[in-house]
mmCIF file with all atom_site columns, C-alpha atoms in Angstrom:
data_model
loop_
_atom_site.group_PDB
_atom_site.id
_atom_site.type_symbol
_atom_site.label_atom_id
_atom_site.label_alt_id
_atom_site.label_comp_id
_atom_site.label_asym_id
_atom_site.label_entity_id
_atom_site.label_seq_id
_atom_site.pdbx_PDB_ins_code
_atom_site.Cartn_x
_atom_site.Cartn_y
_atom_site.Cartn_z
_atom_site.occupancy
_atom_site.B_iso_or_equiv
_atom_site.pdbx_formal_charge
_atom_site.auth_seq_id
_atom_site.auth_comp_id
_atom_site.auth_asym_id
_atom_site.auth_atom_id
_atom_site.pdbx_PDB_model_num
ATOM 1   C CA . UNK A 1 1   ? -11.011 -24.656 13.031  1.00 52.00 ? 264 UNK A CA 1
ATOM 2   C CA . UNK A 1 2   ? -11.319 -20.702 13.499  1.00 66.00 ? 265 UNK A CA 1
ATOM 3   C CA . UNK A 1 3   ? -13.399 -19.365 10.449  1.00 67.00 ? 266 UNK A CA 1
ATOM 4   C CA . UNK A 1 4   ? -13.635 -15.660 9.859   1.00 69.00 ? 267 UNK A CA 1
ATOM 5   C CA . UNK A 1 5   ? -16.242 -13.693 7.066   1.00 66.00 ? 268 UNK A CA 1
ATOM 6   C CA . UNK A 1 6   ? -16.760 -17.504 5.010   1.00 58.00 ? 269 UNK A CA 1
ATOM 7   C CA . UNK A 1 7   ? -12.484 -18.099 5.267   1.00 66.00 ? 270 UNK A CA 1
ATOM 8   C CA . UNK A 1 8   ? -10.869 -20.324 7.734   1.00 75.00 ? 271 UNK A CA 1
ATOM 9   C CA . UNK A 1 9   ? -8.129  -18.834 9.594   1.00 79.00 ? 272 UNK A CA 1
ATOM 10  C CA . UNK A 1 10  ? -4.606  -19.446 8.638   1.00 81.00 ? 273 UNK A CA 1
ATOM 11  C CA . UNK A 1 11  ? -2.220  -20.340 12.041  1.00 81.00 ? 274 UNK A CA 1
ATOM 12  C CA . UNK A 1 12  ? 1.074   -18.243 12.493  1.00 83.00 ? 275 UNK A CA 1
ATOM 13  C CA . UNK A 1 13  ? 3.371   -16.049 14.973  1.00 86.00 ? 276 UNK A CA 1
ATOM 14  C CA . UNK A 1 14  ? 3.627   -12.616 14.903  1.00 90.00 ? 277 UNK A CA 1
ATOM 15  C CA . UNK A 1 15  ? 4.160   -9.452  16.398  1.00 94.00 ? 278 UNK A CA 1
ATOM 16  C CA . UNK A 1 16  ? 0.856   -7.225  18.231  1.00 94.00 ? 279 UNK A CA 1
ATOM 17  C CA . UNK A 1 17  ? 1.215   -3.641  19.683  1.00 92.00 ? 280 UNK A CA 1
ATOM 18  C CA . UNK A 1 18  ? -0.558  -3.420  23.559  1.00 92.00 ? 281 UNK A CA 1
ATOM 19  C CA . UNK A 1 19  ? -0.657  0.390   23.918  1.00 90.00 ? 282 UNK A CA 1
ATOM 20  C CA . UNK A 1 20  ? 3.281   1.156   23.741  1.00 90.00 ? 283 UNK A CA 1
ATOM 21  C CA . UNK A 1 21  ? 4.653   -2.120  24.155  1.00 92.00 ? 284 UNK A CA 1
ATOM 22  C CA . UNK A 1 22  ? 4.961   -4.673  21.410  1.00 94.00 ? 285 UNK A CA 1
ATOM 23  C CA . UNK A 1 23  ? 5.083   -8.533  21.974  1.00 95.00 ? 286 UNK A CA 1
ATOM 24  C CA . UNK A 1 24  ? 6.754   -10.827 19.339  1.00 95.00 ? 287 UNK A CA 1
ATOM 25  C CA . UNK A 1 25  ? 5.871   -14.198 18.541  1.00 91.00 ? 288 UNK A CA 1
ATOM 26  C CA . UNK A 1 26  ? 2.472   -14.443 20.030  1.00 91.00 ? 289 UNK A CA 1
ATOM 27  C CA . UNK A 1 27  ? 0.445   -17.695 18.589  1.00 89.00 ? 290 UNK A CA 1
ATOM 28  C CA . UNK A 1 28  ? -2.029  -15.879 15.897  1.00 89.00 ? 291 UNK A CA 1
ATOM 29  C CA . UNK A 1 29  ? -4.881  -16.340 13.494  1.00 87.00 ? 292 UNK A CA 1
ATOM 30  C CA . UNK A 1 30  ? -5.239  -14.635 10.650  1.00 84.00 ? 293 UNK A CA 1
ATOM 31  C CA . UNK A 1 31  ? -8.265  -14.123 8.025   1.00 81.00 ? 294 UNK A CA 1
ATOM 32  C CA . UNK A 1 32  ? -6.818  -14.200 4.281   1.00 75.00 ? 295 UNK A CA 1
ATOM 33  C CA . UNK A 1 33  ? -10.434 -12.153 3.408   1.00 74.00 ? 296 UNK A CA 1
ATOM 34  C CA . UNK A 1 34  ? -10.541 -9.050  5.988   1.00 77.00 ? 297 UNK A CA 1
ATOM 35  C CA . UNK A 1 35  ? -7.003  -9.161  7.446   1.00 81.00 ? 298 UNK A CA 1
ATOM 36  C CA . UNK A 1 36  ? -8.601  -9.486  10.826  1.00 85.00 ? 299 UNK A CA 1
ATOM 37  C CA . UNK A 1 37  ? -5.751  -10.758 13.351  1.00 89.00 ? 300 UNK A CA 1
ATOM 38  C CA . UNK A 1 38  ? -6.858  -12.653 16.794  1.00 89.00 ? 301 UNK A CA 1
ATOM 39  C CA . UNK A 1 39  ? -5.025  -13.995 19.607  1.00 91.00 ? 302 UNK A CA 1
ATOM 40  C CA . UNK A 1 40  ? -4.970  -18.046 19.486  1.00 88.00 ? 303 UNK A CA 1
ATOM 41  C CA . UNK A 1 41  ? -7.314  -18.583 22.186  1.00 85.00 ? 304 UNK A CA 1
ATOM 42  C CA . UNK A 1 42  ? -5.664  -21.156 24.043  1.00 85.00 ? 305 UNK A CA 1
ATOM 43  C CA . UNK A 1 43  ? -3.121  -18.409 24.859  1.00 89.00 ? 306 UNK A CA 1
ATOM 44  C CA . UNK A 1 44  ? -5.140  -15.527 25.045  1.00 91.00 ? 307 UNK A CA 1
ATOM 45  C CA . UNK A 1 45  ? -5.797  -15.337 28.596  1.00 92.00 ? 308 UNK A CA 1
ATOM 46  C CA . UNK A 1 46  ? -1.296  -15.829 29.154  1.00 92.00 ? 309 UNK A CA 1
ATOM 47  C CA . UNK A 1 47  ? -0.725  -13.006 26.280  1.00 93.00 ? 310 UNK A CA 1
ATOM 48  C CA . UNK A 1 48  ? -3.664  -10.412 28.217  1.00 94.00 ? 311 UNK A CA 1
ATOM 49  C CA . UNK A 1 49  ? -1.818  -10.983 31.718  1.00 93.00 ? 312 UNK A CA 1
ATOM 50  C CA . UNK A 1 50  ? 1.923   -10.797 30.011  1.00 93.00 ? 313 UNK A CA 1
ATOM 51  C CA . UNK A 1 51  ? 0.708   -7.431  27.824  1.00 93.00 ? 314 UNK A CA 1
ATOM 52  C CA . UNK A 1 52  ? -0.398  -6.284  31.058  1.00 94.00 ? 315 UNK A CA 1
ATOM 53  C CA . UNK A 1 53  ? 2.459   -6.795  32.820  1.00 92.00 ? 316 UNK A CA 1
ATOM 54  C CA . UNK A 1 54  ? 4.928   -5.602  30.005  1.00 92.00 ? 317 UNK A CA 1
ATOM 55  C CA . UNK A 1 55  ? 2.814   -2.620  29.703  1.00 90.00 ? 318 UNK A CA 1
ATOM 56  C CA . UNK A 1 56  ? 2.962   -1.829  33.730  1.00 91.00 ? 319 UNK A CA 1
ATOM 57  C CA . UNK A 1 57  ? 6.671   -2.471  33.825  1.00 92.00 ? 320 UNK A CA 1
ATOM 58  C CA . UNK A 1 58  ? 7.016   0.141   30.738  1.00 91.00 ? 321 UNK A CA 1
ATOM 59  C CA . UNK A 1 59  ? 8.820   -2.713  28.380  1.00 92.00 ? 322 UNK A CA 1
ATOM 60  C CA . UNK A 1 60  ? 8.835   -1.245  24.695  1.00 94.00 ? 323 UNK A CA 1
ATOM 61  C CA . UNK A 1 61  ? 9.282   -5.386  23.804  1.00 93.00 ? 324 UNK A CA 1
ATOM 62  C CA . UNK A 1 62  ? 9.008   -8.740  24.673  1.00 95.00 ? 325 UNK A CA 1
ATOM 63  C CA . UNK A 1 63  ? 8.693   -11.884 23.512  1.00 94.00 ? 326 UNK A CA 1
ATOM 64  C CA . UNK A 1 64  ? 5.692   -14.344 24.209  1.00 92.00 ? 327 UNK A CA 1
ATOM 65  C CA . UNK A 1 65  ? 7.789   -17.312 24.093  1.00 88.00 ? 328 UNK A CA 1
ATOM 66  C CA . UNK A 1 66  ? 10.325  -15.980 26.872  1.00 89.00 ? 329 UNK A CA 1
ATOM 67  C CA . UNK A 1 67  ? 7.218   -15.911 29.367  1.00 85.00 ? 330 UNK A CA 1
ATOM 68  C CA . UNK A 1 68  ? 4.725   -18.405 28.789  1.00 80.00 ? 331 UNK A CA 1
ATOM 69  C CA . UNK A 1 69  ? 5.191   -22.094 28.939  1.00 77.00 ? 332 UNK A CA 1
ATOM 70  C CA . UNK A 1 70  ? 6.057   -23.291 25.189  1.00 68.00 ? 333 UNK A CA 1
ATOM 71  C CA . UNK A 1 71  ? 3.385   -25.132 23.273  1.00 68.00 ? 334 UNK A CA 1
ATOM 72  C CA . UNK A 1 72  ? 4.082   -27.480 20.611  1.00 67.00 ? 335 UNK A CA 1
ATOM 73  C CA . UNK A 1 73  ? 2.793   -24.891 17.428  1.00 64.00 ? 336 UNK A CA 1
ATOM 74  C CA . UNK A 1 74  ? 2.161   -28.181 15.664  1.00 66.00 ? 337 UNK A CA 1
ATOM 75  C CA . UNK A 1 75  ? -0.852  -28.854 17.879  1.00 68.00 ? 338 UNK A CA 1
ATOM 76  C CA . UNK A 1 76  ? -1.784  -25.441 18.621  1.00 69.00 ? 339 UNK A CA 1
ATOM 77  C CA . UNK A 1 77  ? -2.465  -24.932 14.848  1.00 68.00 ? 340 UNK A CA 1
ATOM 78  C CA . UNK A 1 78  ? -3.645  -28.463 13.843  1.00 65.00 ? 341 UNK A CA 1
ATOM 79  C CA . UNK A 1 79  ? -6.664  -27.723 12.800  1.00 61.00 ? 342 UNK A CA 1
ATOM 80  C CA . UNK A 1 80  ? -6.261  -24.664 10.302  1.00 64.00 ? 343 UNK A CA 1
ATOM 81  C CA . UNK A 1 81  ? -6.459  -25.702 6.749   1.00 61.00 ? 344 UNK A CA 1
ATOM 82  C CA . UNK A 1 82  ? -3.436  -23.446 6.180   1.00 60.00 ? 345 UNK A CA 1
ATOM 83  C CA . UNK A 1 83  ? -0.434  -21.991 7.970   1.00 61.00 ? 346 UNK A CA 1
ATOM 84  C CA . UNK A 1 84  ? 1.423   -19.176 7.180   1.00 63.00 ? 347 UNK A CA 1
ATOM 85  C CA . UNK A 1 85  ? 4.793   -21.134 5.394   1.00 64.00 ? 348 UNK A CA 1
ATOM 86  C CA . UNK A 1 86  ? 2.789   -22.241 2.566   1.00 70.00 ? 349 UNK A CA 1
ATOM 87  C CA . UNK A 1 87  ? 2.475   -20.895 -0.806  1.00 79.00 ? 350 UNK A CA 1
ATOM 88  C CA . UNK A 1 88  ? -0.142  -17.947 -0.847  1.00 78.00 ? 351 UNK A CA 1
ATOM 89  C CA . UNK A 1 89  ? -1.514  -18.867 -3.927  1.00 83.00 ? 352 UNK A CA 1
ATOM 90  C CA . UNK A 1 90  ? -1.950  -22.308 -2.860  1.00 83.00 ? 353 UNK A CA 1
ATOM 91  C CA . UNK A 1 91  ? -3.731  -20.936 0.125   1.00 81.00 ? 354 UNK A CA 1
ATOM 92  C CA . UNK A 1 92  ? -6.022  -18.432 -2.008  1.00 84.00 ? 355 UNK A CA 1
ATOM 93  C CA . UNK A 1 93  ? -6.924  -21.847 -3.648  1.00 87.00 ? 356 UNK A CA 1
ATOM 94  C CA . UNK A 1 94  ? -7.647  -23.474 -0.938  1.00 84.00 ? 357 UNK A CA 1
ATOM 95  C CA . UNK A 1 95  ? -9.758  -20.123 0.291   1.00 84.00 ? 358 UNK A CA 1
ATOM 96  C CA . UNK A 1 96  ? -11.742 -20.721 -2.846  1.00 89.00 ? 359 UNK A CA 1
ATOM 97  C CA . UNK A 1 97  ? -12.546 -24.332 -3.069  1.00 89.00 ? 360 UNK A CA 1
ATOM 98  C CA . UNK A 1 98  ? -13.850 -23.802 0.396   1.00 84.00 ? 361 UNK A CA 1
ATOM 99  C CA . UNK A 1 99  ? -15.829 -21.109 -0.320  1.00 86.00 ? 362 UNK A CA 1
ATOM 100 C CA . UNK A 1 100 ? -17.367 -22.711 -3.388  1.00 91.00 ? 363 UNK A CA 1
ATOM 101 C CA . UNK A 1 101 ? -18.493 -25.742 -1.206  1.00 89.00 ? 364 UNK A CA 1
ATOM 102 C CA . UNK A 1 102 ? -20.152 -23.085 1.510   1.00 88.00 ? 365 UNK A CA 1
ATOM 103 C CA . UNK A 1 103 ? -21.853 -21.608 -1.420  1.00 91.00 ? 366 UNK A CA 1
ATOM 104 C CA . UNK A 1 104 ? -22.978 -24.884 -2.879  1.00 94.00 ? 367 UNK A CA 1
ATOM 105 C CA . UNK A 1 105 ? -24.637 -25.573 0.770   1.00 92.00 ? 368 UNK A CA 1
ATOM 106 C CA . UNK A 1 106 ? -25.890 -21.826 0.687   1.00 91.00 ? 369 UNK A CA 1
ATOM 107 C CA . UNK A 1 107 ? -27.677 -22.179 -2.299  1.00 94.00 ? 370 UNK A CA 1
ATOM 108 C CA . UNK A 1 108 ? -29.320 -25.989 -1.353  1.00 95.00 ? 371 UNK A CA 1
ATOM 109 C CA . UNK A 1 109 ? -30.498 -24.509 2.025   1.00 95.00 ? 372 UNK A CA 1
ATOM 110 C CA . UNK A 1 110 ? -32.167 -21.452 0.555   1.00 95.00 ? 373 UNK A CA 1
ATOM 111 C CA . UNK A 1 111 ? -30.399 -18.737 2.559   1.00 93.00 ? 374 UNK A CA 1
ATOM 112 C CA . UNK A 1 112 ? -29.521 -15.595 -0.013  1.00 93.00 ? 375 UNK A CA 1
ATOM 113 C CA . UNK A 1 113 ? -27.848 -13.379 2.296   1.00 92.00 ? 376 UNK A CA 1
ATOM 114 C CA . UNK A 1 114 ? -25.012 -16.303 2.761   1.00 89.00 ? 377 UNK A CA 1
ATOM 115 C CA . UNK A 1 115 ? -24.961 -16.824 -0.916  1.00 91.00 ? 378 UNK A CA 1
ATOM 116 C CA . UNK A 1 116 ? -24.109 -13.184 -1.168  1.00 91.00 ? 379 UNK A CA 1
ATOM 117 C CA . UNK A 1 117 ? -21.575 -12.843 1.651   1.00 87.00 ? 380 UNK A CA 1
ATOM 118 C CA . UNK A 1 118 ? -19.878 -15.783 0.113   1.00 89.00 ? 381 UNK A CA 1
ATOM 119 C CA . UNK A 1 119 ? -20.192 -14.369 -3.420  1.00 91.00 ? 382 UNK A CA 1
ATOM 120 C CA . UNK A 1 120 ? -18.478 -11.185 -1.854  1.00 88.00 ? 383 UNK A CA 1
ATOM 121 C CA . UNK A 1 121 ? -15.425 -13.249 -0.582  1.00 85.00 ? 384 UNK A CA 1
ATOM 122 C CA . UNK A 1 122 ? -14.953 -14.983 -3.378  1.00 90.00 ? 385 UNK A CA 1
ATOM 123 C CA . UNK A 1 123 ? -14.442 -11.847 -5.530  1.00 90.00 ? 386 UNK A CA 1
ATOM 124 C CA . UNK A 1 124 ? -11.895 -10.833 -2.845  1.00 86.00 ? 387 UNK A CA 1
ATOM 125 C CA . UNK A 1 125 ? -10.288 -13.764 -3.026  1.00 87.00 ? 388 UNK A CA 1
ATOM 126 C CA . UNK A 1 126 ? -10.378 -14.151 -6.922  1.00 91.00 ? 389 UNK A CA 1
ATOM 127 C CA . UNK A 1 127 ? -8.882  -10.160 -7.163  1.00 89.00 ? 390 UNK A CA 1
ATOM 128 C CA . UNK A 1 128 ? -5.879  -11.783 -4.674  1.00 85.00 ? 391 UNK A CA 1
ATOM 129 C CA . UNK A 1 129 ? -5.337  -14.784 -6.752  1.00 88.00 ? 392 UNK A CA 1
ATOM 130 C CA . UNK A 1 130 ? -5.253  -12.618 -10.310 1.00 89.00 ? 393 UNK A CA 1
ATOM 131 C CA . UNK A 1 131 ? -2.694  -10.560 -7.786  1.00 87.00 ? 394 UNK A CA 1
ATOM 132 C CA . UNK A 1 132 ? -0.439  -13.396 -6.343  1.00 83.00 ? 395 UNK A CA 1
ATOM 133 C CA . UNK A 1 133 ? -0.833  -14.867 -10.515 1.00 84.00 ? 396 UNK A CA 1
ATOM 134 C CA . UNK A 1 134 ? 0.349   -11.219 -11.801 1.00 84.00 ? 397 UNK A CA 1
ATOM 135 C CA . UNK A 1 135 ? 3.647   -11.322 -8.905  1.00 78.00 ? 398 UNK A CA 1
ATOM 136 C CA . UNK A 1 136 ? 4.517   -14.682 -10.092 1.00 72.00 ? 399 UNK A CA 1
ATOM 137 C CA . UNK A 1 137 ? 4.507   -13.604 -13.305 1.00 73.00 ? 400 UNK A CA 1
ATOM 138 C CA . UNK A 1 138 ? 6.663   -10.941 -13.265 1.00 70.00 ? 401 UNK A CA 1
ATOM 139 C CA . UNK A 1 139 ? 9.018   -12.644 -10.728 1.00 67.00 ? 402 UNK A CA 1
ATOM 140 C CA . UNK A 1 140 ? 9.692   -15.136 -13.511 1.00 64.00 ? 403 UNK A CA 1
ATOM 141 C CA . UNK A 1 141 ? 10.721  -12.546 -16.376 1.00 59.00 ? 404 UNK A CA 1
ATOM 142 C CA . UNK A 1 142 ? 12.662  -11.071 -13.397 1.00 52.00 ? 405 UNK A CA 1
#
């Protein structure tokens, strides 16, 4: 499980820019908190030699899956707590309830400066919950 700032990473494909060239469907993981967006690392050594390569040849795009031996996403995301096709409120919950265990253990261990980082999280993800809450709201009087 890949945790980032107190969240676990949620597992999903996307698109990332190396210098002029972009590459689709490269295996990512993705912090709900910061937005911070990392290569899966069991194919971050094939996506630095392909964005090399792409880049050299001057290719504006390619796609990840076109070049490097197919995984089964299934396993390569296995052990996220979330992936990107599920509801994001459900996954702000989830976000939370984890958090509130960390800061449970935070606050039996002593250590203040966790308690605080987590506190900080938790008001992120709260303000995205009230958020997601407000757009489902307003979807349904749509």
């Amino acid at each position: 499980m890949s945790f980032c700032c107190g969240a676990s990473m949620l597992g999903t494909k996307g698109t990332l820019r190396h210098i002029r060239t972009q590459i689709h469907n490269v295996p990512l993981l993705f912090c709900p908190v910061c937005h911070r967006v990392e290569v899966h690392h069991l194919v971050e050594n094939e996506y630095e030699i392909l964005a090399e390569y792409a880049h050299g040849d001057g290719a504006p795009e390619v796609d990840f899956q076109e070049y490097v031996e197919h995984r089964d996403v299934r396993e390569m995301f296995e052990n996220c707590v979330n992936h990107e096709n599920e509801e994001p409120l459900e996954v702000v919950r989830s976000q939370i309830d984890m958090a509130l265990d960390l800061l449970m253990v935070a606050k039996e261990i002593g250590d203040g400066e966790w308690e605080q980082q987590l506190k900080k999280r938790l008001n992120v993800l709260s303000q995205r919950r009230h958020k997601l809450k407000n757009k489902k709201t307003m979807r349904g009087l749509s």
